[in-house]
Amino acid sequence: MSELPQEILDVAIIGSGFAGLGMAIKLRQEGRRSFVVLEKEAALGGTWLVNHYPGCACDVQSHLYSFSFEQNPDWSRTFSPQSEIRDYLEHCADKYDVRRAIRFGCEVTRARFDEAAACWELTAADGQQLRARVLVSGMGGLSRPSIPDFPGLSEFRGYRFHSQQWDHEYPLEGKRVAVIGTGASAIQLVPRVAEKVAHLDLYQRTPPWVLSKPDFRVAPFWRRLFRQMPWTQRLFRTAIYWHLEGRAFAFTRFPAVMKLIQPMARRFIARQIRDPALRAKLTPDYTLGCKRVLMANDYYPTLDREHVDVHSGGVKGFTATGVIGADGLERPADAVILATGFAATEPLPPGAIIGRDGVDIVEAWKDTGPEAYLGCTVAGFPNLFILAGPNTGLGHSSMVFMIESQIAYVMDALRRMDQDNLASVDLKPAVQAEYNRRLQRRMQRTVWETGGCRSWYMDAGGKNVALWPNFTWQFRLRTRRFRLNDYDWRPHPRASASGAVATHGAQA
Ligand code: NAP
């Protein structure tokens, strides 16, 4: 292990997806030079780099699902494919000159707050170490694949991979393939896999509500217009924003409205699935919106094909040669694709983030589940800012909007720390508790709580630790200013010795 470096950087950012990259760009734009982005992969892009399964695309309109300061007139479709989003992020890194701040292949395995030096000590998998005053996590909540502990899985001798670890080298042609899961990833990849394989068995535990996807090619006329008159694109983006924002009424305040959309969703199934028994299997019994509402035009037609079978009730286990369904029957499989989602309620492994007094963030969250203030700061973890943290996810709009709101908050915090010569800011436990008490009270009225389903938004205790139960503009307003009153803080030793912050006093 290398020695601790003497230099203390201003900011270390983990991850180079929308969050980490957006943070780096804002630091660069403000003329800050002392920062680094630590990226475990060999390239940037975060979720849009590592998820590249066939059919991978965004289910939020690209003209909104992009940075507000870098609107792209050239999106090829209303919902762009993964490769285009990854290219867009590459473009942003170059245009805003942050690529040189990224250390690729640098996986941070441990971050520990050093109380005496008021900085974070980071250790990478290869033993490299660095220190930074402020740590920004851009790791996202959906980066750790969830692989259920299916009985016999390790004995399965066929090929298997998770949707996030797609092996494009594996030839699917002519194979008998099992796909497990029917979430957002599965409905995108199933049609592409079905095109190739001899037989596909889809293991569904809970059917999703699926609506049609208004996915169109963006005609050259519009692209030209957006390029030549950028205000037209801003107008379009604003229109999409408010169109989607309107849905928050139904998700978070009046879930009964969701039931009015269900007949339309049922008709969508009926139009595309001929067999009444299959229709019944695919029709959810919970309120639309309780789980993520999915959009696809080719999912149901694929399930209606002769060589595709849907098996309800999930999976009982595996044998060396196949999958045992809930009906107890074993069906042979050459390959198994686990589209089983992510460990969203356990976003960090134990030992990864150690705060004040040596407390592991996993331990701090043991009783409450992941919780933070504005999804960003956690009491006992000074100078740590989490982007896309607990309760910032959305069921109805673009995460990039939430991320940009938090980035503005972090920038304001940095300015405040500089201005007042603060060595550390640590969220007051009472602020965190009160914020989360109100948030969870607000949550009770949402469709996620009342809709009668079990989703990945909930932790083991049934608490929704993933979603923001309100309008996104309310989040934007709340993150506009960093309020020092919400924090305990310590002045920089030099500043305090010189009396520069005497009027504030140390509250650590
Ligand atoms: P997911 O929505 O969590 O779906 C996982 C699927 O695996 C579900 O159908 C789940 O069934 C099933 N499953 C999990 N454990 C199982 C078990 N033990 N036995 C049987 N089935 C099991 O995961 P995802 O599809 O990867 O999507 C996760 C999130 O990523 C999405 O909600 C979305 O936020 C994001 N995403 C976004 C896009 C996009 O276009 N923007 C695309 C893909 C993903 P149950 O429903 O019964 O739990």
PDB file of N, CA and C in Angstrom, residues 178 207 256 297 348 367 373 477:
ATOM      1  N   ALA A 178     -33.207 -19.065 -20.993  1.00  0.00           N
ATOM      2  CA  ALA A 178     -34.168 -18.655 -19.956  1.00  0.00           C
ATOM      3  C   ALA A 178     -33.835 -17.227 -19.528  1.00  0.00           C
ATOM      4  N   PRO A 207     -46.098  -9.576 -12.899  1.00  0.00           N
ATOM      5  CA  PRO A 207     -46.187  -8.899 -14.202  1.00  0.00           C
ATOM      6  C   PRO A 207     -46.095  -7.382 -14.049  1.00  0.00           C
ATOM      7  N   ALA A 256     -55.573   7.174  -7.016  1.00  0.00           N
ATOM      8  CA  ALA A 256     -56.799   6.640  -7.632  1.00  0.00           C
ATOM      9  C   ALA A 256     -56.827   6.944  -9.131  1.00  0.00           C
ATOM     10  N   ASN A 297     -43.192  -1.259 -27.223  1.00  0.00           N
ATOM     11  CA  ASN A 297     -44.129  -1.613 -28.288  1.00  0.00           C
ATOM     12  C   ASN A 297     -43.918  -3.043 -28.786  1.00  0.00           C
ATOM     13  N   LEU A 348     -24.345   0.413  -0.957  1.00  0.00           N
ATOM     14  CA  LEU A 348     -22.901   0.375  -0.688  1.00  0.00           C
ATOM     15  C   LEU A 348     -22.542  -0.898   0.070  1.00  0.00           C
ATOM     16  N   ASP A 367     -30.599   0.555  11.232  1.00  0.00           N
ATOM     17  CA  ASP A 367     -31.970   0.573  11.760  1.00  0.00           C
ATOM     18  C   ASP A 367     -32.954   1.329  10.882  1.00  0.00           C
ATOM     19  N   TYR A 373     -30.203  13.638   3.959  1.00  0.00           N
ATOM     20  CA  TYR A 373     -30.921  14.908   3.895  1.00  0.00           C
ATOM     21  C   TYR A 373     -30.841  15.359   2.444  1.00  0.00           C
ATOM     22  N   LEU A 477     -36.278  23.518  -5.637  1.00  0.00           N
ATOM     23  CA  LEU A 477     -36.335  24.683  -4.740  1.00  0.00           C
ATOM     24  C   LEU A 477     -35.581  24.416  -3.436  1.00  0.00           C
TER      25      LEU A 477
END
